[in-house]
PDB file of C-alpha atoms in Angstrom:
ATOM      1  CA  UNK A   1       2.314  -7.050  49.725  1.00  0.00           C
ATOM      2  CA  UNK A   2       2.548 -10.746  48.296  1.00  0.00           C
ATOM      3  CA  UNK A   3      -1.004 -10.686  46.716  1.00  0.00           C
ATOM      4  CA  UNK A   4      -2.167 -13.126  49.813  1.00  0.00           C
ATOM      5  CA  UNK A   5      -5.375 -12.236  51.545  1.00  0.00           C
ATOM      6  CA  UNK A   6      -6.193 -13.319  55.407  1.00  0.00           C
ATOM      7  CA  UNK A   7      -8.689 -12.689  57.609  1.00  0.00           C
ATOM      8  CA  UNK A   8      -9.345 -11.905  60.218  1.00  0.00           C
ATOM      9  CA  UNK A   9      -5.784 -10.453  61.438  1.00  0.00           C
ATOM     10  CA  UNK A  10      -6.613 -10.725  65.252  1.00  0.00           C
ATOM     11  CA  UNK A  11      -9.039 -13.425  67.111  1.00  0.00           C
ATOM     12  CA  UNK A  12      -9.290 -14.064  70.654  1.00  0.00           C
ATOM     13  CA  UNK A  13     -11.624 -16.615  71.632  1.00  0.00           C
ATOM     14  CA  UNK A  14     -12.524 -19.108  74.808  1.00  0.00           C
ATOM     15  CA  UNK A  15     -11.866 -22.865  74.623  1.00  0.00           C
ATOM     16  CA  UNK A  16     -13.867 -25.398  73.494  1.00  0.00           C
ATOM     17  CA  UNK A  17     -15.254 -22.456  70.957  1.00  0.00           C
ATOM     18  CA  UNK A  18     -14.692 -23.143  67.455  1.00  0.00           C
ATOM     19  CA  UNK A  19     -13.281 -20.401  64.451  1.00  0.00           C
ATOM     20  CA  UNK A  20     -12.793 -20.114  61.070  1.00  0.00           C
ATOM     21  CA  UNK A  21      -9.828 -18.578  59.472  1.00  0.00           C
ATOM     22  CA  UNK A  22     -10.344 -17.223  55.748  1.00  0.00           C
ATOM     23  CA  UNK A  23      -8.006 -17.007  53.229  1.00  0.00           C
ATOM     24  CA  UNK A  24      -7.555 -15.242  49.598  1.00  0.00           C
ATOM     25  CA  UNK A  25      -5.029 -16.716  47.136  1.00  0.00           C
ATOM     26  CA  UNK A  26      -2.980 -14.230  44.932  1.00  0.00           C
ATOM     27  CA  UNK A  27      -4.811 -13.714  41.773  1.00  0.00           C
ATOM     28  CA  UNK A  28      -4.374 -16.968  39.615  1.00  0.00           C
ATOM     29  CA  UNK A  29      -2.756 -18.902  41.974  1.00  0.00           C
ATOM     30  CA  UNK A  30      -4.865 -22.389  42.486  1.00  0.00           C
ATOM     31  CA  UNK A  31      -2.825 -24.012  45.327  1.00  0.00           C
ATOM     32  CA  UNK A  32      -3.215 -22.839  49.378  1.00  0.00           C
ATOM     33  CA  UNK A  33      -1.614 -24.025  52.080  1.00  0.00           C
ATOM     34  CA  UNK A  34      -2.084 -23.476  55.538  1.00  0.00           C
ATOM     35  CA  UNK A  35       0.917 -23.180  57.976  1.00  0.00           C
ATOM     36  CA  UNK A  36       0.320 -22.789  61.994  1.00  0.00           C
ATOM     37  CA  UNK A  37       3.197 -20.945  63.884  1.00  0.00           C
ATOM     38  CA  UNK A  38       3.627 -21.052  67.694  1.00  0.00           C
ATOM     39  CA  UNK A  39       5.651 -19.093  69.785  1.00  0.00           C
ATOM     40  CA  UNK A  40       9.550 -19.528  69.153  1.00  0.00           C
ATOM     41  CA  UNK A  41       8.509 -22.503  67.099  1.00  0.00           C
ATOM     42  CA  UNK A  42       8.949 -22.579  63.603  1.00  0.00           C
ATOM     43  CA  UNK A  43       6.162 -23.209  60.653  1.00  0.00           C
ATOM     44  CA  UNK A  44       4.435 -26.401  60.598  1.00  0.00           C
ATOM     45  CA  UNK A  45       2.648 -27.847  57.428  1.00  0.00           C
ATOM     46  CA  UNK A  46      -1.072 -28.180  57.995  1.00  0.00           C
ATOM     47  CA  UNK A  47      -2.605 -29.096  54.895  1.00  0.00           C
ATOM     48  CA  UNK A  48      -2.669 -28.040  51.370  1.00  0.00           C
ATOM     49  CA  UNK A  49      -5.506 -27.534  48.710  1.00  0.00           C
ATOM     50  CA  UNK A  50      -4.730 -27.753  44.868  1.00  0.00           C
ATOM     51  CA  UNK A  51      -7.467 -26.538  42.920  1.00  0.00           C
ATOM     52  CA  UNK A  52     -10.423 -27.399  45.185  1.00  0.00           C
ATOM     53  CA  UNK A  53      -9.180 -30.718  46.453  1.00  0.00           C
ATOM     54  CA  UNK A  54      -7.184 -31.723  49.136  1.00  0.00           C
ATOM     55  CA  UNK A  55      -3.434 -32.152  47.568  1.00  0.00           C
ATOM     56  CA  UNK A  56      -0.899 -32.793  50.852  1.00  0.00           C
ATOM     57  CA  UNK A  57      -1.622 -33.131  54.530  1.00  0.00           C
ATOM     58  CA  UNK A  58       1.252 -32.294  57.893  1.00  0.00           C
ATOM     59  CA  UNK A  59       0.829 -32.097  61.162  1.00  0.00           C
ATOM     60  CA  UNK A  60      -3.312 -30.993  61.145  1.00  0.00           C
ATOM     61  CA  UNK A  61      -5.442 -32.277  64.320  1.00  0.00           C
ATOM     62  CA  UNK A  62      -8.777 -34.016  63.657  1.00  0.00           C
ATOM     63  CA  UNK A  63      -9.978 -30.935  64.979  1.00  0.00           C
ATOM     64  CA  UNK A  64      -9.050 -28.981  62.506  1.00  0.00           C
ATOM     65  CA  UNK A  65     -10.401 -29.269  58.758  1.00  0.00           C
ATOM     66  CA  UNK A  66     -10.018 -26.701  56.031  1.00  0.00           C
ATOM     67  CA  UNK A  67     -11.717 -26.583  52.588  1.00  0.00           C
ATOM     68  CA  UNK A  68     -11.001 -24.391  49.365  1.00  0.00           C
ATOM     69  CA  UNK A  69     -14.405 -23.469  47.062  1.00  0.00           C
ATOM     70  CA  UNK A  70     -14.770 -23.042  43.222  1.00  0.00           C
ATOM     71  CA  UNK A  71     -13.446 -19.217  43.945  1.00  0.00           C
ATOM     72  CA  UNK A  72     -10.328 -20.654  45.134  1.00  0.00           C
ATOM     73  CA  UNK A  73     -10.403 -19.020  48.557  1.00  0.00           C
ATOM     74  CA  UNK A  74     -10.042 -21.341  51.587  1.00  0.00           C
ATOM     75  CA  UNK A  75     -10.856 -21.594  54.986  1.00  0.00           C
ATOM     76  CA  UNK A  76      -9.577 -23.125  57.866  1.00  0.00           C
ATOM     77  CA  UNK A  77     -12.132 -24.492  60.604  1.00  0.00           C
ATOM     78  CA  UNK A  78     -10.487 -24.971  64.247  1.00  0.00           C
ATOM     79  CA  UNK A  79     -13.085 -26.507  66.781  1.00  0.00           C
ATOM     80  CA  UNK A  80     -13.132 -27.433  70.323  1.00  0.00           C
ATOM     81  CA  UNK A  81     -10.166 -24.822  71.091  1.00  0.00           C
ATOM     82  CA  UNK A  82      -7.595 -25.925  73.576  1.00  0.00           C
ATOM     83  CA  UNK A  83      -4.918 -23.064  75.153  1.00  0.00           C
ATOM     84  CA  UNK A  84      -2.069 -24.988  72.849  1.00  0.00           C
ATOM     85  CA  UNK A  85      -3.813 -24.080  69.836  1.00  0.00           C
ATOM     86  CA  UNK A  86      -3.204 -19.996  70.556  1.00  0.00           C
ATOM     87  CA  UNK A  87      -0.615 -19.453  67.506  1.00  0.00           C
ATOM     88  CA  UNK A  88      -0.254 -17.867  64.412  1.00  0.00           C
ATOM     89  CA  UNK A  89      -2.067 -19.112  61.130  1.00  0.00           C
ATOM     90  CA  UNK A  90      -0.543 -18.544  58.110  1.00  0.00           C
ATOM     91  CA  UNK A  91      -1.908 -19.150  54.243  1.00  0.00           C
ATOM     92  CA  UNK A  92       0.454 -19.266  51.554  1.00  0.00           C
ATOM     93  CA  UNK A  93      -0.355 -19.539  47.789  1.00  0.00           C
ATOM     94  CA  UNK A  94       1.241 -20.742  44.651  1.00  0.00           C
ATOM     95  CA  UNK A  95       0.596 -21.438  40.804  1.00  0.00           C
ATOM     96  CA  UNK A  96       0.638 -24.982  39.933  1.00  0.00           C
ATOM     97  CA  UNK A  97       1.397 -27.535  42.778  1.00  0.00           C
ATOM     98  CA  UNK A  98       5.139 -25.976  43.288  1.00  0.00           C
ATOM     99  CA  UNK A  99       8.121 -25.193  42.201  1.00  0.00           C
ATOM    100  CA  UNK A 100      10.873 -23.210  44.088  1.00  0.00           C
ATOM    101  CA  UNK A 101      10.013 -20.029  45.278  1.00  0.00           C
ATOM    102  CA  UNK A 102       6.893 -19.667  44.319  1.00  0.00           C
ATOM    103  CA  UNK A 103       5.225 -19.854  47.419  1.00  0.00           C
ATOM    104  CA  UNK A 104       3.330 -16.335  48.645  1.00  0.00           C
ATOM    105  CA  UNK A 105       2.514 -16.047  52.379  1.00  0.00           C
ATOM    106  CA  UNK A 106      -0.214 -13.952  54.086  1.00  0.00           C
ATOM    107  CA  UNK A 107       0.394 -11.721  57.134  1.00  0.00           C
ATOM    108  CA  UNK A 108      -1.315 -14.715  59.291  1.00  0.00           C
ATOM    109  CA  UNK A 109      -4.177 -14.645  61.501  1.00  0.00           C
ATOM    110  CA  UNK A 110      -3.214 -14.426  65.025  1.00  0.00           C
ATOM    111  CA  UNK A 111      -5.578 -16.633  67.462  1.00  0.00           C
ATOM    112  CA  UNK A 112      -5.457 -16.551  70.734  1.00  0.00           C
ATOM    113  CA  UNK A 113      -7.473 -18.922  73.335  1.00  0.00           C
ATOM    114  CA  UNK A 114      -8.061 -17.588  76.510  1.00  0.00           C
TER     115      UNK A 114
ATOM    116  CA  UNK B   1       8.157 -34.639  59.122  1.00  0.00           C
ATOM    117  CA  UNK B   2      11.859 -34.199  58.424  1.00  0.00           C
ATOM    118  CA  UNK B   3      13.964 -32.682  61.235  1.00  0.00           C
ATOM    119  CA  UNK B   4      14.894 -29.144  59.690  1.00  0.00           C
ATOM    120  CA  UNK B   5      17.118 -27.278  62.497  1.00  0.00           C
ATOM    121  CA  UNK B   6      18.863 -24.194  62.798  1.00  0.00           C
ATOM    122  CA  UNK B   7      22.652 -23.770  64.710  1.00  0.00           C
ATOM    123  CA  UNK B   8      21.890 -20.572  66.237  1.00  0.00           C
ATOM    124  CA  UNK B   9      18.900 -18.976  67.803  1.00  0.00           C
ATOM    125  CA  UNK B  10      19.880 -15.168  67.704  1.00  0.00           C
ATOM    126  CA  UNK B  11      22.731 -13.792  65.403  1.00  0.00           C
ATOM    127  CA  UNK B  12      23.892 -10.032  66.593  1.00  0.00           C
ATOM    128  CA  UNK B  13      26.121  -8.336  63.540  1.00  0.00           C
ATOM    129  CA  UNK B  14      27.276  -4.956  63.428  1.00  0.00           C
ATOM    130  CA  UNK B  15      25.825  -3.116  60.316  1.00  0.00           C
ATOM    131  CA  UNK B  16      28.055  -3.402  57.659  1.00  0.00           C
ATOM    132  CA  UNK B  17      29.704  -7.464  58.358  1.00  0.00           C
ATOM    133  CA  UNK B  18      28.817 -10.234  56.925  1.00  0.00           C
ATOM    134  CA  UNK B  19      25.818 -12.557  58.356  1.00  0.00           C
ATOM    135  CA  UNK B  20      25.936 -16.156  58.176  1.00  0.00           C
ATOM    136  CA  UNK B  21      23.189 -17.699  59.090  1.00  0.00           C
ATOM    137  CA  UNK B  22      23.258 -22.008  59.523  1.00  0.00           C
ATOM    138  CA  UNK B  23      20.910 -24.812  58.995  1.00  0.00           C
ATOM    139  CA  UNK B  24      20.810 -28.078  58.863  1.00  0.00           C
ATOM    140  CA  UNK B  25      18.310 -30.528  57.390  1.00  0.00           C
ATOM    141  CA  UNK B  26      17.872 -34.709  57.857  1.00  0.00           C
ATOM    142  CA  UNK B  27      16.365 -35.709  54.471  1.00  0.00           C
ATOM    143  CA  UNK B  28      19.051 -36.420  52.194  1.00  0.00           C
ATOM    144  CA  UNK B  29      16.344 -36.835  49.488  1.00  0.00           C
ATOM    145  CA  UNK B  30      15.574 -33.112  49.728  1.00  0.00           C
ATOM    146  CA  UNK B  31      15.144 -31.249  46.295  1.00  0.00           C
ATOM    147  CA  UNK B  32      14.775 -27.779  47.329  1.00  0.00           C
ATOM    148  CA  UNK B  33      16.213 -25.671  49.983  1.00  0.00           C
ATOM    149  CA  UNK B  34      14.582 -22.393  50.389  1.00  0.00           C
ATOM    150  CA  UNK B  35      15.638 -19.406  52.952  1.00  0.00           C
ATOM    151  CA  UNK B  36      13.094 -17.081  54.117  1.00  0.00           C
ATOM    152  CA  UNK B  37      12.881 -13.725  55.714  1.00  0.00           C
ATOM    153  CA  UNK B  38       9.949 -12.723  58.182  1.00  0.00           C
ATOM    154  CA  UNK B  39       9.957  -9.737  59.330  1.00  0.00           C
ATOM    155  CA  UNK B  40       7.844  -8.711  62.992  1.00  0.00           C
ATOM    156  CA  UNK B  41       4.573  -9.126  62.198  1.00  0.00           C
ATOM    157  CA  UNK B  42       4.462 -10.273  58.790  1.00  0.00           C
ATOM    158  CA  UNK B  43       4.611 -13.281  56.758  1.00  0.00           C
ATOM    159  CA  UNK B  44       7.606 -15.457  55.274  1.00  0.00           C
ATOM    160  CA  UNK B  45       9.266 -13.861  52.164  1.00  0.00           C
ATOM    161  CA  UNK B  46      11.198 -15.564  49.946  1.00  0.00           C
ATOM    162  CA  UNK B  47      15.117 -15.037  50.093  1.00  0.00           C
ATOM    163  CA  UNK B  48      16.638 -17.469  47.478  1.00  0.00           C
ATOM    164  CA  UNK B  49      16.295 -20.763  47.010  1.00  0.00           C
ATOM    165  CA  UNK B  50      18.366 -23.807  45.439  1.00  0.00           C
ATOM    166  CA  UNK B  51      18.220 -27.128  44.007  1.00  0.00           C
ATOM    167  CA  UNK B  52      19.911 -29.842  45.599  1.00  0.00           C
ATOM    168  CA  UNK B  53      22.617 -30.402  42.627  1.00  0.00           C
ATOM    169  CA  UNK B  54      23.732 -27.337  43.161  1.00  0.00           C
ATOM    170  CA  UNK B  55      26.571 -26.211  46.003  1.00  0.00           C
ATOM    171  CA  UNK B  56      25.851 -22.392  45.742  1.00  0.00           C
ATOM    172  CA  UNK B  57      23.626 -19.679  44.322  1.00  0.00           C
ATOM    173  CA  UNK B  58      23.799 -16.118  44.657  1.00  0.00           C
ATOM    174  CA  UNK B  59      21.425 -13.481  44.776  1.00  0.00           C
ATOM    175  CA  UNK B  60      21.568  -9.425  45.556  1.00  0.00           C
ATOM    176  CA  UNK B  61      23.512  -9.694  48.670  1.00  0.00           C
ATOM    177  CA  UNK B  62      22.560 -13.555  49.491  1.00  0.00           C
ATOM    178  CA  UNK B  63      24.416 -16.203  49.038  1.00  0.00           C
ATOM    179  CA  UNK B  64      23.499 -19.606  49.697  1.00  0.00           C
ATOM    180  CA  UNK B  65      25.662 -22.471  49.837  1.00  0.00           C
ATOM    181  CA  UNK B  66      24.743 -26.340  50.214  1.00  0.00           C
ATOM    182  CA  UNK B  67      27.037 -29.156  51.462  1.00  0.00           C
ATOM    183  CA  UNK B  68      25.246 -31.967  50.666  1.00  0.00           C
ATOM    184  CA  UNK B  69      27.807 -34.107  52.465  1.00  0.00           C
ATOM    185  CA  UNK B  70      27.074 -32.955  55.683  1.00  0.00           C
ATOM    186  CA  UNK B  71      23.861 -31.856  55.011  1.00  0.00           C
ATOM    187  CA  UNK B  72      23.860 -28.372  56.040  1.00  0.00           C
ATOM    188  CA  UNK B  73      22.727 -24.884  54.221  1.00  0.00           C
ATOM    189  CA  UNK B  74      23.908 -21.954  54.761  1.00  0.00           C
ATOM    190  CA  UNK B  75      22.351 -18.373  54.116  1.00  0.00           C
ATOM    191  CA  UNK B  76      24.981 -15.338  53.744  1.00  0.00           C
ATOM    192  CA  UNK B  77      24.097 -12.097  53.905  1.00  0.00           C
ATOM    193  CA  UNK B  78      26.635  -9.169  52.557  1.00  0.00           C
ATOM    194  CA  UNK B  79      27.111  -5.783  53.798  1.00  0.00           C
ATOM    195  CA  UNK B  80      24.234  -6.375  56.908  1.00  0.00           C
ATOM    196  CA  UNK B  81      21.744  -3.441  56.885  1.00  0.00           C
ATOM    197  CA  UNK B  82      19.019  -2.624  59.329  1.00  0.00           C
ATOM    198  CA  UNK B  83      16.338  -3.802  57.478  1.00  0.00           C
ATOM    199  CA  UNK B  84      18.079  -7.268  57.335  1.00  0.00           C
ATOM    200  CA  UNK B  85      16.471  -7.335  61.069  1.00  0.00           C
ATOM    201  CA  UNK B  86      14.195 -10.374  61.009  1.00  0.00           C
ATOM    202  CA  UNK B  87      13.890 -13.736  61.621  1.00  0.00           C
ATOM    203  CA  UNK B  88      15.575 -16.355  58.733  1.00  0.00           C
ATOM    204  CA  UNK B  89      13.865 -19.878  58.671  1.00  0.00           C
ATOM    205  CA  UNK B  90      15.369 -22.457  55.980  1.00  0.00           C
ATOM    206  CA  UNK B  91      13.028 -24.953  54.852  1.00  0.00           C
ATOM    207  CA  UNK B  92      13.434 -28.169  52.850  1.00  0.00           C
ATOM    208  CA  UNK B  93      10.607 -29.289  50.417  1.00  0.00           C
ATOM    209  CA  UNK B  94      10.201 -32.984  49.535  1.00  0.00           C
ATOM    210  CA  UNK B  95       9.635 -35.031  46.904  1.00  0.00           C
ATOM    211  CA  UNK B  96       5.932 -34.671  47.770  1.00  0.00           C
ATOM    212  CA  UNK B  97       5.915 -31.219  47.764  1.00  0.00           C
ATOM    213  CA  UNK B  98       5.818 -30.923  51.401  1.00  0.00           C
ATOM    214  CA  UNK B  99       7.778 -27.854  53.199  1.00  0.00           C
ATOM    215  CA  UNK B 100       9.703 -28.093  56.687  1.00  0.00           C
ATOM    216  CA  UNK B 101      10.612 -25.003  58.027  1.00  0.00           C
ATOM    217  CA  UNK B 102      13.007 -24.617  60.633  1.00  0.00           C
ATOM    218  CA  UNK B 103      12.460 -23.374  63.666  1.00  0.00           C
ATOM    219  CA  UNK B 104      14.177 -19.872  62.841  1.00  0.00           C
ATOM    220  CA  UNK B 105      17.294 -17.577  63.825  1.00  0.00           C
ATOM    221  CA  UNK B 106      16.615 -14.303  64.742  1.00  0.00           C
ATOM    222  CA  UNK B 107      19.271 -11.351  62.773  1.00  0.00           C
ATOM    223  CA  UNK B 108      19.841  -8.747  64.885  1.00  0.00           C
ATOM    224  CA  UNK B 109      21.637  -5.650  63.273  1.00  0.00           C
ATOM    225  CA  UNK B 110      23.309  -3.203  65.270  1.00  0.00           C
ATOM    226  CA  UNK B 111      24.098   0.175  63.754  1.00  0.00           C
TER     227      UNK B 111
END
């Protein structure tokens, strides 16, 4: 168990709906990242949140946006669903901004648009 | 983002060989490699990682190696086991922080 929270585990949804993917850091941990996996692809960087404030950003369509609050959990808001965006959504957490190693992943959320 | 690529898709190993398990990356300013392990269903765990002046580190049973020449990591594995079953993604992190994973080979033990 690496400490990093996600919820929920399963979502299947319509297109052109719009979700929201939560997220719990491991306990002290003040930067999140978000990572979206699709099938036989690897992960790609979505964003990343340091603290409350938006630190890094990948690969994350304007239709997606993500936040983290004072409590240091995040959540990641996908609207206006297309079939492409079926994948798996993955959190990961770590201490200060990085180092090597020190980055703690979920068990993902797995979306799928129908 | 940086091209981060993997030789082989699937890698089949009786229990008991050695794995090797390839990767290359593009950015030559790179200053961490990191190998992970994700297992069916679960997240990316951390394997090992190393720092790019450094050719090799070892760990219990890993060993990675870097050739910063050719730009290409390398993640062995000693003494395969069953649980060793899982797909291996290498990633590069950047000077910004940002990770590229790989798109991932898939270790499959036989016993």
């Amino acid at each position: 168990d690496s400490g990093v929270t996600q919820t929920p585990k399963h979502l299947i949804t319509a297109t052109g709906q719009r979700v929201t993917l939560r997220c719990s850091p491991r306990s002290g941990d003040l930067s999140v990242y978000w990572y979206q996996q699709s099938l036989d692809q690897g992960l790609q960087f979505l964003i990343q949140y340091y603290n409350g404030e938006e630190r890094a950003k990948g690969n994350i369509l304007e239709r997606f946006s993500a936040q983290q609050f004072p409590d240091l959990h995040s959540e990641l808001n996908l609207s206006s669903l297309e079939l492409g965006d079926s994948a798996l959504y993955f959190c990961a957490s770590s201490k200060g901004l990085l180092g090597p190693g020190e980055l703690f992943f979920g068990e993902g959320s797995r979306l799928t648009v129908l | 983002g940086e091209s981060v690529g993997l030789h082989l898709p699937t890698l089949s190993v009786q229990e008991g060989d050695n794995s090797i398990i390839n990767c290359a990356y593009s950015n030559s300013a790179s200053d961490y490699f990191i190998w992970y392990k994700q297992e069916s269903g679960k997240g990316p765990q951390f394997i090992i990682d190393i720092r790019s002046n450094m050719d090799k580190r070892q760990g219990q049973r890993v060993t990675v190696l870097l050739n910063k020449t050719v730009k290409h990591l390398s993640l062995q594995i000693a003494a395969t086991q069953p649980g060793d079953s899982a797909v291996y993604f290498c990633a590069e992190v950047d000077n910004f922080n940002k990770f590229y994973f790989g798109s991932g080979t898939k270790l499959n033990v036989k016993p």
